[in-house]
PDB file of C-alpha atoms in Angstrom:
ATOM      1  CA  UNK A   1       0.000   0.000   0.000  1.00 64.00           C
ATOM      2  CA  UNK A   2       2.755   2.308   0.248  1.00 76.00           C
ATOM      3  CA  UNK A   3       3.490   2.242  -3.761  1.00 87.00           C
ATOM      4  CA  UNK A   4       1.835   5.696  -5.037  1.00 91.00           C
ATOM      5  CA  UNK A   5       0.578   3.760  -7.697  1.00 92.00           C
ATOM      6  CA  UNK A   6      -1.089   0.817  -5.753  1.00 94.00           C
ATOM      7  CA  UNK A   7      -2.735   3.467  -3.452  1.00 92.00           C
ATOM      8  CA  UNK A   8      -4.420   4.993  -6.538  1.00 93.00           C
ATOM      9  CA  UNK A   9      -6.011   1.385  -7.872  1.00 94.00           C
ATOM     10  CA  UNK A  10      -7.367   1.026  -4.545  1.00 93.00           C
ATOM     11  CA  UNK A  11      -8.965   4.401  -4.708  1.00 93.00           C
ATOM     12  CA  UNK A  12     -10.257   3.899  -7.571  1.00 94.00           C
ATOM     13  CA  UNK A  13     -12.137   0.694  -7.147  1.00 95.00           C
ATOM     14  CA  UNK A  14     -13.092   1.977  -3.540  1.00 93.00           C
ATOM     15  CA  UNK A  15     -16.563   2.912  -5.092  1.00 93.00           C
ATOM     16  CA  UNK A  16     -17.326  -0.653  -4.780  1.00 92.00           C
ATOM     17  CA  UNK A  17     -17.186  -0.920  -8.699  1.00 94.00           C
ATOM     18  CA  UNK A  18     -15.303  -3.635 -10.742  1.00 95.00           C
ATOM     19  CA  UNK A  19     -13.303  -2.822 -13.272  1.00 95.00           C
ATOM     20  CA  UNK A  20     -11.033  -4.078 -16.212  1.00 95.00           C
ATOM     21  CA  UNK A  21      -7.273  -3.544 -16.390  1.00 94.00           C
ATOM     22  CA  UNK A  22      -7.814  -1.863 -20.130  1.00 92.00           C
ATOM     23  CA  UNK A  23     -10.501   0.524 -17.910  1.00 93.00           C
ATOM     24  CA  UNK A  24      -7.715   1.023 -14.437  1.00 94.00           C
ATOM     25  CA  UNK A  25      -4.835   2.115 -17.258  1.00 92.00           C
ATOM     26  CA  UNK A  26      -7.196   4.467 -18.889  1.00 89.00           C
ATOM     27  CA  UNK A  27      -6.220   8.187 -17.944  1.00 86.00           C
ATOM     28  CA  UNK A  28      -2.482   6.652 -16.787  1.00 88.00           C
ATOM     29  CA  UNK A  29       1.367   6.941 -18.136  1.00 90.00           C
ATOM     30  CA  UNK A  30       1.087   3.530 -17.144  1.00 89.00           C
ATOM     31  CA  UNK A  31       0.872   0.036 -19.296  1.00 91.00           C
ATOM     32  CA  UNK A  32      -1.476  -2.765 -18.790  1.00 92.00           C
ATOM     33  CA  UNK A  33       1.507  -4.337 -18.463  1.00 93.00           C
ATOM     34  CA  UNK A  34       2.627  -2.419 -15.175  1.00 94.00           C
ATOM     35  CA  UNK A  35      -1.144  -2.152 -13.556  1.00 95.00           C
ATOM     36  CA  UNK A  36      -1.532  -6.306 -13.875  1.00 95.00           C
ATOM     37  CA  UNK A  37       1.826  -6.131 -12.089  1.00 95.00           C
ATOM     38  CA  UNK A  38       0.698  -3.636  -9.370  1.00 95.00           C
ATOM     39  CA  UNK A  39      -2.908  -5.196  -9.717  1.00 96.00           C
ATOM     40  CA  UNK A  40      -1.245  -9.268  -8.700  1.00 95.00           C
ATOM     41  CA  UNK A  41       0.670  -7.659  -5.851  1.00 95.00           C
ATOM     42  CA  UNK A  42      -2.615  -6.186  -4.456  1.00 95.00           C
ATOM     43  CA  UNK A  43      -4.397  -9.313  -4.744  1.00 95.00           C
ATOM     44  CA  UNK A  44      -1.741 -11.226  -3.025  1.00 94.00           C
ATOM     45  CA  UNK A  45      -2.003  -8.887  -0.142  1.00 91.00           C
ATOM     46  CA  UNK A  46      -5.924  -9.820  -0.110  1.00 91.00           C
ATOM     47  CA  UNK A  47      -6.794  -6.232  -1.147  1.00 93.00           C
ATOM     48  CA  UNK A  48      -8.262  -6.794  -4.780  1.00 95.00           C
ATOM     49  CA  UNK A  49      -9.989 -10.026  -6.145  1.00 95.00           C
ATOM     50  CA  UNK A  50     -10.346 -10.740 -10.032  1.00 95.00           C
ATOM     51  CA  UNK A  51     -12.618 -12.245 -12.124  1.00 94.00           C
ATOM     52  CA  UNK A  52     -13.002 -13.606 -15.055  1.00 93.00           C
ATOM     53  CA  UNK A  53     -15.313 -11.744 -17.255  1.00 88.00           C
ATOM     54  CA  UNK A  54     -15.008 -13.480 -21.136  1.00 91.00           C
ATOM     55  CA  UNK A  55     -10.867 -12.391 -21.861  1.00 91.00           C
ATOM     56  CA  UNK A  56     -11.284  -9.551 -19.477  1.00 91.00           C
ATOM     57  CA  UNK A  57      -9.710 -10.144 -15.778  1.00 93.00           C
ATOM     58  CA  UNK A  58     -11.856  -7.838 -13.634  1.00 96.00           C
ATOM     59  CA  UNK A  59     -10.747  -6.168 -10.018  1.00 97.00           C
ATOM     60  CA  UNK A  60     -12.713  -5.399  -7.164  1.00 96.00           C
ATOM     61  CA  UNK A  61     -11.607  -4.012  -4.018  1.00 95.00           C
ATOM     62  CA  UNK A  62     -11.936  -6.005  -0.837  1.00 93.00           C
ATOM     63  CA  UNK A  63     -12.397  -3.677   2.388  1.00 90.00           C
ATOM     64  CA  UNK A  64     -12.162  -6.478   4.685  1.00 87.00           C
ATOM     65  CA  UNK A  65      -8.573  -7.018   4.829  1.00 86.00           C
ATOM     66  CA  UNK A  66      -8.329  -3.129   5.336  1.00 85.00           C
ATOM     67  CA  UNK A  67      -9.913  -3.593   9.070  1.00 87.00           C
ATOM     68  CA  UNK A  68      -7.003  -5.887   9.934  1.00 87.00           C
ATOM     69  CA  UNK A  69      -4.429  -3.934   8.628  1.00 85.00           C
ATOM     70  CA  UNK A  70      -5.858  -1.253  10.873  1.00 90.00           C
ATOM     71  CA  UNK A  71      -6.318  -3.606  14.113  1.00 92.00           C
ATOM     72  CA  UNK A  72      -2.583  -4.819  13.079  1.00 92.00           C
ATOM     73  CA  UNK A  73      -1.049  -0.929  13.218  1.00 92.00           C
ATOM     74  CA  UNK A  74      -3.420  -0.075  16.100  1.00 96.00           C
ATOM     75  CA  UNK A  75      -1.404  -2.795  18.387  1.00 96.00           C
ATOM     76  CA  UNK A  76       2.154  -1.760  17.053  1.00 97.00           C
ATOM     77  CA  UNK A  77       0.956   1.577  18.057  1.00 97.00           C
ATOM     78  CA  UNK A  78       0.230   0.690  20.882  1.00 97.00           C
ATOM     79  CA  UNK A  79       3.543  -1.448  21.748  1.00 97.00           C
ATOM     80  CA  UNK A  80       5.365   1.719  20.991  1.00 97.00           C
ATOM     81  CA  UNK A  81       3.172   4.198  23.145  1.00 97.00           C
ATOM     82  CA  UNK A  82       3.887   1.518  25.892  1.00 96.00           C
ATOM     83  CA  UNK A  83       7.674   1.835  25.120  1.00 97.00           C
ATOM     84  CA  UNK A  84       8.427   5.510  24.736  1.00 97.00           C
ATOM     85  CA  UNK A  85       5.881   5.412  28.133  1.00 96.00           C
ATOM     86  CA  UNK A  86       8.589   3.153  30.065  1.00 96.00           C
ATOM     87  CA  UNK A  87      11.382   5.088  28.467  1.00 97.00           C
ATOM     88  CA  UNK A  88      10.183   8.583  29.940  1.00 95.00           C
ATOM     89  CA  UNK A  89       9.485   7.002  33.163  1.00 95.00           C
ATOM     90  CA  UNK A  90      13.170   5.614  33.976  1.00 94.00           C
ATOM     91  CA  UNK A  91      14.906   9.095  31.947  1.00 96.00           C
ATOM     92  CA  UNK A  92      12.513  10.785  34.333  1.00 94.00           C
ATOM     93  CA  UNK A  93      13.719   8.946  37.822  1.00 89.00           C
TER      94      UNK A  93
END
């Protein structure tokens, strides 16, 4: 998610609407080639799922795995309130 690019797909299918590779390159610098590439890595991550639609592979966004990246970085942020916490405390005695 941190690829400028892959950040864009995902806003883009946010509207809950599937669409084609041919229609996520449309308006881009970037090739089919490069948005299947960007498209795979977001599916592997469980953010996108495709279809088959005749020839067409078809993307959809899936929110779900958003809610556990967020419970994931909620605890790590958490870990590391805890830690600069302790570390104040003894710099403090």
């Amino acid at each position: 998610m941190g690829d400028p690019t892959r950040l864009s797909l995902l806003t883009t299918l946010s509207d809950g609407r599937e669409r084609s590779i041919a229609g996520l390159s449309v308006g881009t610098v970037l090739t089919r080639q490069a948005v299947t590439k960007h498209l795979h890595v977001l599916e592997q991550a469980g953010l996108v799922r495709s279809s088959k639609v005749g020839r067409e592979s078809h993307y959809a966004f899936q929110p779900d795995r958003i809610g556990e990246m967020r419970a994931y970085l909620d605890s790590v942020s958490r870990q590391w309130d805890d830690a600069l916490e302790r570390l104040r405390a003894f710099v403090e005695r």
